């Protein structure tokens, strides 16, 4: 269940886990050196944190970060 290359939605579906997402925060941040290296851009980073809830318990806490430039036309 902890392989990073498997989307979380696919894992939940495979195991028939009914869940919901609870957004905790959304922000825009300047990229640190690690993010510049990973994404090869100095674009501001969009970040969100959320919990995946199953049977009223937090199953997973996630933080996702993406360059803003991925979402521009």
CSV table of N, CA and C in Angstrom, one decimal:
chain,number,residue,atom,x,y,z
A,1,UNK,N,0.8,-1.2,0.0
A,1,UNK,CA,0.0,0.0,0.0
A,1,UNK,C,0.8,1.3,0.0
A,2,UNK,N,2.1,1.2,0.2
A,2,UNK,CA,2.9,2.4,0.4
A,2,UNK,C,3.8,2.8,-0.9
A,3,UNK,N,3.6,2.1,-2.0
A,3,UNK,CA,4.4,2.4,-3.2
A,3,UNK,C,3.9,3.7,-3.7
A,4,UNK,N,4.8,4.6,-3.9
A,4,UNK,CA,4.5,6.0,-4.4
A,4,UNK,C,4.0,6.1,-5.8
A,5,UNK,N,4.3,5.1,-6.6
A,5,UNK,CA,3.9,5.1,-8.0
A,5,UNK,C,2.5,4.6,-8.3
A,6,UNK,N,1.7,4.2,-7.2
A,6,UNK,CA,0.3,3.8,-7.4
A,6,UNK,C,-0.6,4.9,-6.9
A,7,UNK,N,-1.5,5.4,-7.8
A,7,UNK,CA,-2.4,6.5,-7.3
A,7,UNK,C,-3.3,6.0,-6.2
A,8,UNK,N,-3.5,6.9,-5.2
A,8,UNK,CA,-4.2,6.5,-4.0
A,8,UNK,C,-5.7,6.1,-4.3
A,9,UNK,N,-6.3,6.7,-5.3
A,9,UNK,CA,-7.6,6.3,-5.8
A,9,UNK,C,-7.7,4.9,-6.2
A,10,UNK,N,-6.6,4.5,-6.9
A,10,UNK,CA,-6.6,3.1,-7.4
A,10,UNK,C,-6.5,2.1,-6.3
A,11,UNK,N,-5.7,2.4,-5.3
A,11,UNK,CA,-5.5,1.6,-4.1
A,11,UNK,C,-6.9,1.5,-3.4
A,12,UNK,N,-7.5,2.6,-3.2
A,12,UNK,CA,-8.8,2.6,-2.5
A,12,UNK,C,-9.9,1.7,-3.2
A,13,UNK,N,-9.9,1.9,-4.6
A,13,UNK,CA,-10.8,1.1,-5.4
A,13,UNK,C,-10.5,-0.4,-5.3
A,14,UNK,N,-9.2,-0.7,-5.4
A,14,UNK,CA,-8.8,-2.1,-5.4
A,14,UNK,C,-9.3,-2.8,-4.1
A,15,UNK,N,-9.2,-2.1,-3.0
A,15,UNK,CA,-9.6,-2.7,-1.7
A,15,UNK,C,-11.0,-2.4,-1.3
A,16,UNK,N,-11.8,-1.8,-2.3
A,16,UNK,CA,-13.2,-1.5,-2.0
A,16,UNK,C,-13.4,-0.6,-0.7
A,17,UNK,N,-12.5,0.4,-0.6
A,17,UNK,CA,-12.6,1.3,0.6
A,17,UNK,C,-13.4,2.5,0.3
A,18,UNK,N,-14.6,2.6,0.9
A,18,UNK,CA,-15.4,3.8,0.7
A,18,UNK,C,-14.8,4.9,1.6
A,19,UNK,N,-14.5,6.1,1.0
A,19,UNK,CA,-13.9,7.2,1.7
A,19,UNK,C,-14.3,8.5,1.2
A,20,UNK,N,-13.9,9.5,2.0
A,20,UNK,CA,-14.1,10.9,1.5
A,20,UNK,C,-12.9,11.7,1.8
A,21,UNK,N,-12.7,12.8,1.1
A,21,UNK,CA,-11.5,13.7,1.3
A,21,UNK,C,-12.0,14.9,2.1
A,22,UNK,N,-11.2,15.3,3.1
A,22,UNK,CA,-11.4,16.5,3.9
A,22,UNK,C,-10.2,17.4,3.7
A,23,UNK,N,-10.5,18.5,2.9
A,23,UNK,CA,-9.4,19.5,2.6
A,23,UNK,C,-9.0,20.2,3.9
A,24,UNK,N,-7.8,20.2,4.3
A,24,UNK,CA,-7.3,20.9,5.5
A,24,UNK,C,-6.7,22.3,5.1
A,25,UNK,N,-6.0,22.4,4.0
A,25,UNK,CA,-5.4,23.7,3.7
A,25,UNK,C,-5.0,23.7,2.2
A,26,UNK,N,-5.0,24.9,1.6
A,26,UNK,CA,-4.6,25.2,0.2
A,26,UNK,C,-3.8,26.4,0.3
A,27,UNK,N,-2.6,26.4,-0.4
A,27,UNK,CA,-1.7,27.6,-0.4
A,27,UNK,C,-0.9,27.6,-1.7
A,28,UNK,N,-0.3,28.8,-1.9
A,28,UNK,CA,0.6,29.0,-2.9
A,28,UNK,C,1.9,29.5,-2.3
A,29,UNK,N,3.0,28.8,-2.7
A,29,UNK,CA,4.3,29.1,-2.0
A,29,UNK,C,5.4,29.2,-3.1
A,30,UNK,N,6.4,29.9,-2.7
A,30,UNK,CA,7.6,29.9,-3.6
A,30,UNK,C,8.3,28.6,-3.5
A,31,UNK,N,8.9,28.1,-4.6
A,31,UNK,CA,9.5,26.8,-4.5
A,31,UNK,C,10.9,26.8,-3.8
A,32,UNK,N,11.1,25.8,-3.0
A,32,UNK,CA,12.4,25.7,-2.4
A,32,UNK,C,13.3,24.9,-3.3
A,33,UNK,N,14.6,24.8,-3.0
A,33,UNK,CA,15.6,24.2,-3.9
A,33,UNK,C,15.2,22.8,-4.3
A,34,UNK,N,14.6,22.0,-3.4
A,34,UNK,CA,14.2,20.6,-3.7
A,34,UNK,C,13.1,20.6,-4.8
A,35,UNK,N,12.1,21.5,-4.6
A,35,UNK,CA,11.0,21.5,-5.6
A,35,UNK,C,11.5,22.0,-7.0
A,36,UNK,N,12.4,23.0,-7.0
A,36,UNK,CA,13.0,23.4,-8.3
A,36,UNK,C,13.7,22.3,-9.0
A,37,UNK,N,14.4,21.5,-8.2
A,37,UNK,CA,15.1,20.3,-8.8
A,37,UNK,C,14.2,19.3,-9.3
A,38,UNK,N,13.1,19.0,-8.5
A,38,UNK,CA,12.2,17.9,-8.9
A,38,UNK,C,11.4,18.3,-10.2
A,39,UNK,N,10.8,19.6,-10.2
A,39,UNK,CA,10.0,20.0,-11.2
A,39,UNK,C,10.7,20.8,-12.3
A,40,UNK,N,11.9,21.2,-12.1
A,40,UNK,CA,12.7,21.9,-13.1
A,40,UNK,C,12.0,23.2,-13.5
A,41,UNK,N,11.5,23.9,-12.5
A,41,UNK,CA,10.8,25.2,-12.7
A,41,UNK,C,10.9,26.1,-11.4
A,42,UNK,N,10.9,27.4,-11.6
A,42,UNK,CA,10.8,28.3,-10.5
A,42,UNK,C,9.4,28.8,-10.3
A,43,UNK,N,8.4,28.2,-10.9
A,43,UNK,CA,7.0,28.6,-10.8
A,43,UNK,C,6.6,28.5,-9.4
A,44,UNK,N,5.7,29.4,-8.9
A,44,UNK,CA,5.1,29.2,-7.6
A,44,UNK,C,4.4,27.8,-7.5
A,45,UNK,N,4.5,27.3,-6.3
A,45,UNK,CA,3.9,25.9,-6.1
A,45,UNK,C,2.5,26.0,-5.4
A,46,UNK,N,1.6,25.2,-6.0
A,46,UNK,CA,0.3,25.1,-5.4
A,46,UNK,C,0.4,23.9,-4.4
A,47,UNK,N,-0.1,24.1,-3.2
A,47,UNK,CA,0.0,23.0,-2.2
A,47,UNK,C,-1.3,22.8,-1.5
A,48,UNK,N,-1.7,21.6,-1.4
A,48,UNK,CA,-2.9,21.3,-0.6
A,48,UNK,C,-2.6,20.1,0.3
A,49,UNK,N,-3.2,20.2,1.5
A,49,UNK,CA,-3.2,19.0,2.4
A,49,UNK,C,-4.6,18.6,2.7
A,50,UNK,N,-4.8,17.3,2.8
A,50,UNK,CA,-6.1,16.8,3.1
A,50,UNK,C,-6.0,15.4,3.7
A,51,UNK,N,-7.1,15.0,4.4
A,51,UNK,CA,-7.2,13.7,5.0
A,51,UNK,C,-8.1,12.9,4.1
A,52,UNK,N,-7.9,11.6,4.0
A,52,UNK,CA,-8.8,10.7,3.5
A,52,UNK,C,-9.4,10.0,4.7
A,53,UNK,N,-10.8,10.1,4.8
A,53,UNK,CA,-11.5,9.6,5.9
A,53,UNK,C,-12.3,8.3,5.5
A,54,UNK,N,-12.1,7.3,6.4
A,54,UNK,CA,-12.8,6.1,6.2
A,54,UNK,C,-13.5,5.7,7.5
A,55,UNK,N,-14.8,5.5,7.5
A,55,UNK,CA,-15.5,5.1,8.8
A,55,UNK,C,-15.2,6.1,9.9
A,56,UNK,N,-15.2,7.4,9.6
A,56,UNK,CA,-15.0,8.5,10.5
A,56,UNK,C,-13.6,8.5,11.2
A,57,UNK,N,-12.7,7.9,10.5
A,57,UNK,CA,-11.3,7.9,11.0
A,57,UNK,C,-10.4,8.3,9.9
A,58,UNK,N,-9.3,9.0,10.2
A,58,UNK,CA,-8.3,9.4,9.2
A,58,UNK,C,-7.6,8.2,8.8
A,59,UNK,N,-7.7,7.9,7.5
A,59,UNK,CA,-7.0,6.8,7.0
A,59,UNK,C,-5.6,7.2,6.5
A,60,UNK,N,-5.5,8.4,5.8
A,60,UNK,CA,-4.3,8.9,5.2
A,60,UNK,C,-4.3,10.4,5.3
A,61,UNK,N,-3.2,11.0,5.6
A,61,UNK,CA,-3.0,12.4,5.5
A,61,UNK,C,-2.0,12.7,4.4
A,62,UNK,N,-2.4,13.5,3.4
A,62,UNK,CA,-1.6,13.8,2.2
A,62,UNK,C,-1.3,15.3,2.1
A,63,UNK,N,-0.1,15.5,1.5
A,63,UNK,CA,0.3,16.8,1.1
A,63,UNK,C,0.7,16.7,-0.4
A,64,UNK,N,0.1,17.5,-1.2
A,64,UNK,CA,0.4,17.4,-2.6
A,64,UNK,C,0.9,18.8,-3.0
A,65,UNK,N,2.0,18.8,-3.9
A,65,UNK,CA,2.5,20.1,-4.3
A,65,UNK,C,2.8,20.0,-5.8
A,66,UNK,N,2.3,21.0,-6.6
A,66,UNK,CA,2.5,21.0,-8.0
A,66,UNK,C,2.9,22.4,-8.4
A,67,UNK,N,3.6,22.6,-9.5
A,67,UNK,CA,4.0,23.9,-10.0
A,67,UNK,C,2.7,24.5,-10.6
A,68,UNK,N,2.5,25.8,-10.4
A,68,UNK,CA,1.4,26.6,-11.0
A,68,UNK,C,1.5,26.5,-12.5
A,69,UNK,N,2.6,26.4,-13.0
A,69,UNK,CA,2.8,26.5,-14.5
A,69,UNK,C,2.2,25.2,-15.2
A,70,UNK,N,1.9,24.2,-14.4
A,70,UNK,CA,1.2,23.0,-15.0
A,70,UNK,C,-0.2,23.3,-15.4
A,71,UNK,N,-0.8,24.3,-14.8
A,71,UNK,CA,-2.2,24.6,-14.9
A,71,UNK,C,-2.5,25.8,-15.7
A,72,UNK,N,-1.5,26.4,-16.4
A,72,UNK,CA,-1.8,27.5,-17.2
A,72,UNK,C,-1.9,27.1,-18.7
A,73,UNK,N,-2.7,27.8,-19.4
A,73,UNK,CA,-2.9,27.5,-20.9
A,73,UNK,C,-1.7,27.9,-21.7
